[in-house]
Amino acid sequence: MVQIKPFAVEQWMDAYETTAKYNIAETCCASISIDDLKALSGDQSWNPIDFSTKLTYGSIRGSEKLRQTLADLYSVKTPSTLPADNVLITAGAIQANFLLLYTLVGPGDHVICHYPTYQQLYSVPESVGAEVSLWKAKQTDGWKLDIDELKALIRPNTKMIILNNPQNPTGAVIPQTTLKEIVEIAREASIIIHADEVYRPIFHSISPVDPEFPPSLLSLGYEHTVVTGSMSKAYSLAGLRVGWIASRSPSLIEACAATRDYTTISVGQLDDAIASYALSPNSIHSLLRRNIDLAKKNLEMLEKFVESYRWACDWVKPRAGTTAFVRFSKMGKPVDDVALCKLLLERIGVLVVPGSLCFGEGEDFIGYVRIGFVSETEVLEKALEAMKEFLEDDYDEVPVIKKKK
């Protein structure tokens, strides 16, 4: 029997997200309805449901329209276009990641994983028998990755380097120079690079004209690259359960497609159709402008909160994505983040995510809390007001933790 660690962040969300008064643990840009999508597109005549269409399995790998739309998006500002056949549609990015890792990694392989990150990206490789080394970013370095550390982690049996860009939970980005260095290191030994780009393209604090603006990994010209994405985070449509795998390597896509046959035969036709429309030129620009503007506005609110309570918390301000990793302490000692999160939920109805439980190995990230700040502005505003009252009135009750020497 395959042994896999409990998926801590998903279990935490499952336990509390439907009952919290103010959910700022959610990582999607504030969700929208089909009516909202139609309004953003300006096409009120559009109807995604054709009642005359027979509800078969549809296109097994995803409709040609959706795959071509995604291929076109990945082909912008690249030396060569991405064929539609190099895109595989999945039931969300979580299935995309699982399929990719289950297919391409196995016993005897070594995997290097960007850390901290979404637990799936290192727990799934471990569960299938691979040895995983964590390539650790640190707050003291602004969550930057050290290329020399990567070089030291490489082994003869290193099969894959896993990245998360933009990164969950920190909101950091891997800059273009670093991405290119990673590609050159991987190229020397034909190592696969997998980038979970599910938070792309929510870049709220770095401009596309910045020379270090991070392109998609697929644009860097290395064949053994594969990325995953979805409609959930950047596009506000988590309820569609539509994600994808895209690669410069047809063989990697074919291998994942063969594994996929044992899981989900196809994505629902209605979900596929709505996703196609949301990513079309009619909709995508307005949708992303809405979400990036929302991220900027809400991040400004969160920054004011952090700056006002520096005696209790600190951070590295996120540059992209929808999450911030905030460290809480008392007199220089980290607080018990699990206890803090439970008290916030019990006393004021605010749901956030404890870093040490959901993102840490061992004693990593004690005191850290992940905040999803691209909710509806009113929700974030009320949550932060409640948290201010908690910090001023009840913070003394939060225990501290002494780290082991």
mmCIF file with all atom_site columns, C-alpha atoms in Angstrom, residues 265-387:
data_model
loop_
_atom_site.group_PDB
_atom_site.id
_atom_site.type_symbol
_atom_site.label_atom_id
_atom_site.label_alt_id
_atom_site.label_comp_id
_atom_site.label_asym_id
_atom_site.label_entity_id
_atom_site.label_seq_id
_atom_site.pdbx_PDB_ins_code
_atom_site.Cartn_x
_atom_site.Cartn_y
_atom_site.Cartn_z
_atom_site.occupancy
_atom_site.B_iso_or_equiv
_atom_site.pdbx_formal_charge
_atom_site.auth_seq_id
_atom_site.auth_comp_id
_atom_site.auth_asym_id
_atom_site.auth_atom_id
_atom_site.pdbx_PDB_model_num
ATOM 1   C CA . ILE A 1 265 ? -11.495 10.157 -18.399 1.00 0.00 ? 265 ILE A CA 1
ATOM 2   C CA . SER A 1 266 ? -12.248 13.750 -19.316 1.00 0.00 ? 266 SER A CA 1
ATOM 3   C CA . VAL A 1 267 ? -13.184 17.134 -17.951 1.00 0.00 ? 267 VAL A CA 1
ATOM 4   C CA . GLY A 1 268 ? -16.906 17.936 -18.191 1.00 0.00 ? 268 GLY A CA 1
ATOM 5   C CA . GLN A 1 269 ? -17.921 19.534 -21.488 1.00 0.00 ? 269 GLN A CA 1
ATOM 6   C CA . LEU A 1 270 ? -19.621 22.453 -19.751 1.00 0.00 ? 270 LEU A CA 1
ATOM 7   C CA . ASP A 1 271 ? -16.551 23.171 -17.612 1.00 0.00 ? 271 ASP A CA 1
ATOM 8   C CA . ASP A 1 272 ? -14.327 22.996 -20.687 1.00 0.00 ? 272 ASP A CA 1
ATOM 9   C CA . ALA A 1 273 ? -16.580 25.409 -22.582 1.00 0.00 ? 273 ALA A CA 1
ATOM 10  C CA . ILE A 1 274 ? -16.663 27.981 -19.781 1.00 0.00 ? 274 ILE A CA 1
ATOM 11  C CA . ALA A 1 275 ? -12.890 27.766 -19.319 1.00 0.00 ? 275 ALA A CA 1
ATOM 12  C CA . SER A 1 276 ? -12.395 28.283 -23.064 1.00 0.00 ? 276 SER A CA 1
ATOM 13  C CA . TYR A 1 277 ? -14.509 31.397 -22.949 1.00 0.00 ? 277 TYR A CA 1
ATOM 14  C CA . ALA A 1 278 ? -12.829 32.796 -19.833 1.00 0.00 ? 278 ALA A CA 1
ATOM 15  C CA . LEU A 1 279 ? -9.395  32.453 -21.451 1.00 0.00 ? 279 LEU A CA 1
ATOM 16  C CA . SER A 1 280 ? -10.498 33.874 -24.807 1.00 0.00 ? 280 SER A CA 1
ATOM 17  C CA . PRO A 1 281 ? -9.513  37.416 -25.867 1.00 0.00 ? 281 PRO A CA 1
ATOM 18  C CA . ASN A 1 282 ? -13.086 38.523 -25.125 1.00 0.00 ? 282 ASN A CA 1
ATOM 19  C CA . SER A 1 283 ? -12.703 37.786 -21.422 1.00 0.00 ? 283 SER A CA 1
ATOM 20  C CA . ILE A 1 284 ? -9.162  37.159 -20.218 1.00 0.00 ? 284 ILE A CA 1
ATOM 21  C CA . HIS A 1 285 ? -7.891  40.734 -20.213 1.00 0.00 ? 285 HIS A CA 1
ATOM 22  C CA . SER A 1 286 ? -10.838 42.100 -18.233 1.00 0.00 ? 286 SER A CA 1
ATOM 23  C CA . LEU A 1 287 ? -10.761 39.154 -15.836 1.00 0.00 ? 287 LEU A CA 1
ATOM 24  C CA . LEU A 1 288 ? -7.047  39.489 -15.113 1.00 0.00 ? 288 LEU A CA 1
ATOM 25  C CA . ARG A 1 289 ? -7.282  43.274 -14.809 1.00 0.00 ? 289 ARG A CA 1
ATOM 26  C CA . ARG A 1 290 ? -10.060 42.796 -12.256 1.00 0.00 ? 290 ARG A CA 1
ATOM 27  C CA . ASN A 1 291 ? -8.002  40.318 -10.252 1.00 0.00 ? 291 ASN A CA 1
ATOM 28  C CA . ILE A 1 292 ? -4.687  42.178 -10.378 1.00 0.00 ? 292 ILE A CA 1
ATOM 29  C CA . ASP A 1 293 ? -6.405  45.424 -9.362  1.00 0.00 ? 293 ASP A CA 1
ATOM 30  C CA . LEU A 1 294 ? -8.094  43.550 -6.506  1.00 0.00 ? 294 LEU A CA 1
ATOM 31  C CA . ALA A 1 295 ? -4.757  42.092 -5.422  1.00 0.00 ? 295 ALA A CA 1
ATOM 32  C CA . LYS A 1 296 ? -3.098  45.525 -5.418  1.00 0.00 ? 296 LYS A CA 1
ATOM 33  C CA . LYS A 1 297 ? -5.899  47.146 -3.448  1.00 0.00 ? 297 LYS A CA 1
ATOM 34  C CA . ASN A 1 298 ? -6.095  44.381 -0.857  1.00 0.00 ? 298 ASN A CA 1
ATOM 35  C CA . LEU A 1 299 ? -2.324  44.056 -0.495  1.00 0.00 ? 299 LEU A CA 1
ATOM 36  C CA . GLU A 1 300 ? -2.143  47.737 0.373   1.00 0.00 ? 300 GLU A CA 1
ATOM 37  C CA . MET A 1 301 ? -4.623  47.092 3.197   1.00 0.00 ? 301 MET A CA 1
ATOM 38  C CA . LEU A 1 302 ? -2.653  44.095 4.444   1.00 0.00 ? 302 LEU A CA 1
ATOM 39  C CA . GLU A 1 303 ? 0.612   46.034 4.312   1.00 0.00 ? 303 GLU A CA 1
ATOM 40  C CA . LYS A 1 304 ? -0.860  48.792 6.485   1.00 0.00 ? 304 LYS A CA 1
ATOM 41  C CA . PHE A 1 305 ? -1.958  46.142 8.970   1.00 0.00 ? 305 PHE A CA 1
ATOM 42  C CA . VAL A 1 306 ? 1.498   44.535 9.146   1.00 0.00 ? 306 VAL A CA 1
ATOM 43  C CA . GLU A 1 307 ? 3.249   47.901 9.458   1.00 0.00 ? 307 GLU A CA 1
ATOM 44  C CA . SER A 1 308 ? 0.886   48.953 12.246  1.00 0.00 ? 308 SER A CA 1
ATOM 45  C CA . TYR A 1 309 ? 1.593   45.803 14.252  1.00 0.00 ? 309 TYR A CA 1
ATOM 46  C CA . ARG A 1 310 ? 5.320   45.332 13.760  1.00 0.00 ? 310 ARG A CA 1
ATOM 47  C CA . TRP A 1 311 ? 5.569   44.575 17.467  1.00 0.00 ? 311 TRP A CA 1
ATOM 48  C CA . ALA A 1 312 ? 3.655   41.351 16.776  1.00 0.00 ? 312 ALA A CA 1
ATOM 49  C CA . CYS A 1 313 ? 4.345   40.429 13.149  1.00 0.00 ? 313 CYS A CA 1
ATOM 50  C CA . ASP A 1 314 ? 6.695   40.832 10.207  1.00 0.00 ? 314 ASP A CA 1
ATOM 51  C CA . TRP A 1 315 ? 6.948   39.629 6.627   1.00 0.00 ? 315 TRP A CA 1
ATOM 52  C CA . VAL A 1 316 ? 8.568   39.879 3.240   1.00 0.00 ? 316 VAL A CA 1
ATOM 53  C CA . LYS A 1 317 ? 5.943   41.650 1.173   1.00 0.00 ? 317 LYS A CA 1
ATOM 54  C CA . PRO A 1 318 ? 4.683   39.317 -1.586  1.00 0.00 ? 318 PRO A CA 1
ATOM 55  C CA . ARG A 1 319 ? 5.371   40.259 -5.182  1.00 0.00 ? 319 ARG A CA 1
ATOM 56  C CA . ALA A 1 320 ? 2.852   38.026 -6.927  1.00 0.00 ? 320 ALA A CA 1
ATOM 57  C CA . GLY A 1 321 ? 0.069   35.529 -6.358  1.00 0.00 ? 321 GLY A CA 1
ATOM 58  C CA . THR A 1 322 ? -2.604  35.707 -3.694  1.00 0.00 ? 322 THR A CA 1
ATOM 59  C CA . THR A 1 323 ? -0.854  34.734 -0.455  1.00 0.00 ? 323 THR A CA 1
ATOM 60  C CA . ALA A 1 324 ? 1.355   36.300 2.190   1.00 0.00 ? 324 ALA A CA 1
ATOM 61  C CA . PHE A 1 325 ? 3.432   34.474 4.802   1.00 0.00 ? 325 PHE A CA 1
ATOM 62  C CA . VAL A 1 326 ? 3.348   36.539 7.991   1.00 0.00 ? 326 VAL A CA 1
ATOM 63  C CA . ARG A 1 327 ? 5.445   35.668 11.040  1.00 0.00 ? 327 ARG A CA 1
ATOM 64  C CA . PHE A 1 328 ? 3.994   36.348 14.503  1.00 0.00 ? 328 PHE A CA 1
ATOM 65  C CA . SER A 1 329 ? 6.173   36.603 17.601  1.00 0.00 ? 329 SER A CA 1
ATOM 66  C CA . LYS A 1 330 ? 6.402   37.896 21.152  1.00 0.00 ? 330 LYS A CA 1
ATOM 67  C CA . MET A 1 331 ? 9.580   39.510 22.413  1.00 0.00 ? 331 MET A CA 1
ATOM 68  C CA . GLY A 1 332 ? 11.564  37.825 19.670  1.00 0.00 ? 332 GLY A CA 1
ATOM 69  C CA . LYS A 1 333 ? 10.117  34.358 20.267  1.00 0.00 ? 333 LYS A CA 1
ATOM 70  C CA . PRO A 1 334 ? 7.806   32.721 17.699  1.00 0.00 ? 334 PRO A CA 1
ATOM 71  C CA . VAL A 1 335 ? 4.251   32.105 18.793  1.00 0.00 ? 335 VAL A CA 1
ATOM 72  C CA . ASP A 1 336 ? 2.476   28.785 18.510  1.00 0.00 ? 336 ASP A CA 1
ATOM 73  C CA . ASP A 1 337 ? 0.928   29.430 15.101  1.00 0.00 ? 337 ASP A CA 1
ATOM 74  C CA . VAL A 1 338 ? -1.557  26.563 15.378  1.00 0.00 ? 338 VAL A CA 1
ATOM 75  C CA . ALA A 1 339 ? -2.832  27.919 18.695  1.00 0.00 ? 339 ALA A CA 1
ATOM 76  C CA . LEU A 1 340 ? -2.956  31.426 17.214  1.00 0.00 ? 340 LEU A CA 1
ATOM 77  C CA . CYS A 1 341 ? -5.005  30.288 14.212  1.00 0.00 ? 341 CYS A CA 1
ATOM 78  C CA . LYS A 1 342 ? -7.440  28.365 16.394  1.00 0.00 ? 342 LYS A CA 1
ATOM 79  C CA . LEU A 1 343 ? -7.909  31.357 18.698  1.00 0.00 ? 343 LEU A CA 1
ATOM 80  C CA . LEU A 1 344 ? -8.493  33.664 15.735  1.00 0.00 ? 344 LEU A CA 1
ATOM 81  C CA . LEU A 1 345 ? -11.179 31.307 14.482  1.00 0.00 ? 345 LEU A CA 1
ATOM 82  C CA . GLU A 1 346 ? -12.825 30.744 17.863  1.00 0.00 ? 346 GLU A CA 1
ATOM 83  C CA . ARG A 1 347 ? -12.764 34.343 19.096  1.00 0.00 ? 347 ARG A CA 1
ATOM 84  C CA . ILE A 1 348 ? -13.331 36.425 15.976  1.00 0.00 ? 348 ILE A CA 1
ATOM 85  C CA . GLY A 1 349 ? -14.252 33.970 13.203  1.00 0.00 ? 349 GLY A CA 1
ATOM 86  C CA . VAL A 1 350 ? -11.139 34.675 11.097  1.00 0.00 ? 350 VAL A CA 1
ATOM 87  C CA . LEU A 1 351 ? -9.710  31.713 9.200   1.00 0.00 ? 351 LEU A CA 1
ATOM 88  C CA . VAL A 1 352 ? -6.016  31.721 8.284   1.00 0.00 ? 352 VAL A CA 1
ATOM 89  C CA . VAL A 1 353 ? -3.532  28.843 7.856   1.00 0.00 ? 353 VAL A CA 1
ATOM 90  C CA . PRO A 1 354 ? -0.834  27.828 10.381  1.00 0.00 ? 354 PRO A CA 1
ATOM 91  C CA . GLY A 1 355 ? 2.552   27.680 8.672   1.00 0.00 ? 355 GLY A CA 1
ATOM 92  C CA . SER A 1 356 ? 4.277   25.057 10.820  1.00 0.00 ? 356 SER A CA 1
ATOM 93  C CA . LEU A 1 357 ? 1.407   22.593 10.441  1.00 0.00 ? 357 LEU A CA 1
ATOM 94  C CA . CYS A 1 358 ? 0.640   23.095 6.761   1.00 0.00 ? 358 CYS A CA 1
ATOM 95  C CA . PHE A 1 359 ? 3.956   24.136 5.219   1.00 0.00 ? 359 PHE A CA 1
ATOM 96  C CA . GLY A 1 360 ? 6.687   23.069 7.586   1.00 0.00 ? 360 GLY A CA 1
ATOM 97  C CA . GLU A 1 361 ? 8.878   20.036 8.037   1.00 0.00 ? 361 GLU A CA 1
ATOM 98  C CA . GLY A 1 362 ? 10.135  19.632 11.602  1.00 0.00 ? 362 GLY A CA 1
ATOM 99  C CA . GLU A 1 363 ? 10.336  23.047 13.282  1.00 0.00 ? 363 GLU A CA 1
ATOM 100 C CA . ASP A 1 364 ? 10.249  25.026 10.066  1.00 0.00 ? 364 ASP A CA 1
ATOM 101 C CA . PHE A 1 365 ? 7.885   28.014 10.009  1.00 0.00 ? 365 PHE A CA 1
ATOM 102 C CA . ILE A 1 366 ? 6.806   28.044 13.642  1.00 0.00 ? 366 ILE A CA 1
ATOM 103 C CA . GLY A 1 367 ? 4.958   31.318 14.140  1.00 0.00 ? 367 GLY A CA 1
ATOM 104 C CA . TYR A 1 368 ? 4.112   31.757 10.464  1.00 0.00 ? 368 TYR A CA 1
ATOM 105 C CA . VAL A 1 369 ? 0.574   32.267 9.203   1.00 0.00 ? 369 VAL A CA 1
ATOM 106 C CA . ARG A 1 370 ? -0.541  32.194 5.583   1.00 0.00 ? 370 ARG A CA 1
ATOM 107 C CA . ILE A 1 371 ? -3.063  34.858 4.663   1.00 0.00 ? 371 ILE A CA 1
ATOM 108 C CA . GLY A 1 372 ? -4.970  34.750 1.382   1.00 0.00 ? 372 GLY A CA 1
ATOM 109 C CA . PHE A 1 373 ? -5.528  38.429 0.685   1.00 0.00 ? 373 PHE A CA 1
ATOM 110 C CA . VAL A 1 374 ? -7.287  38.455 -2.710  1.00 0.00 ? 374 VAL A CA 1
ATOM 111 C CA . SER A 1 375 ? -10.732 37.781 -1.285  1.00 0.00 ? 375 SER A CA 1
ATOM 112 C CA . GLU A 1 376 ? -13.547 40.288 -1.653  1.00 0.00 ? 376 GLU A CA 1
ATOM 113 C CA . THR A 1 377 ? -12.158 43.550 -0.241  1.00 0.00 ? 377 THR A CA 1
ATOM 114 C CA . GLU A 1 378 ? -14.952 43.807 2.315   1.00 0.00 ? 378 GLU A CA 1
ATOM 115 C CA . VAL A 1 379 ? -14.109 40.365 3.708   1.00 0.00 ? 379 VAL A CA 1
ATOM 116 C CA . LEU A 1 380 ? -10.419 41.213 4.092   1.00 0.00 ? 380 LEU A CA 1
ATOM 117 C CA . GLU A 1 381 ? -11.209 44.599 5.586   1.00 0.00 ? 381 GLU A CA 1
ATOM 118 C CA . LYS A 1 382 ? -13.498 43.140 8.253   1.00 0.00 ? 382 LYS A CA 1
ATOM 119 C CA . ALA A 1 383 ? -11.092 40.293 8.976   1.00 0.00 ? 383 ALA A CA 1
ATOM 120 C CA . LEU A 1 384 ? -8.197  42.702 9.528   1.00 0.00 ? 384 LEU A CA 1
ATOM 121 C CA . GLU A 1 385 ? -10.324 44.926 11.777  1.00 0.00 ? 385 GLU A CA 1
ATOM 122 C CA . ALA A 1 386 ? -11.204 41.875 13.877  1.00 0.00 ? 386 ALA A CA 1
ATOM 123 C CA . MET A 1 387 ? -7.545  40.817 13.977  1.00 0.00 ? 387 MET A CA 1
#
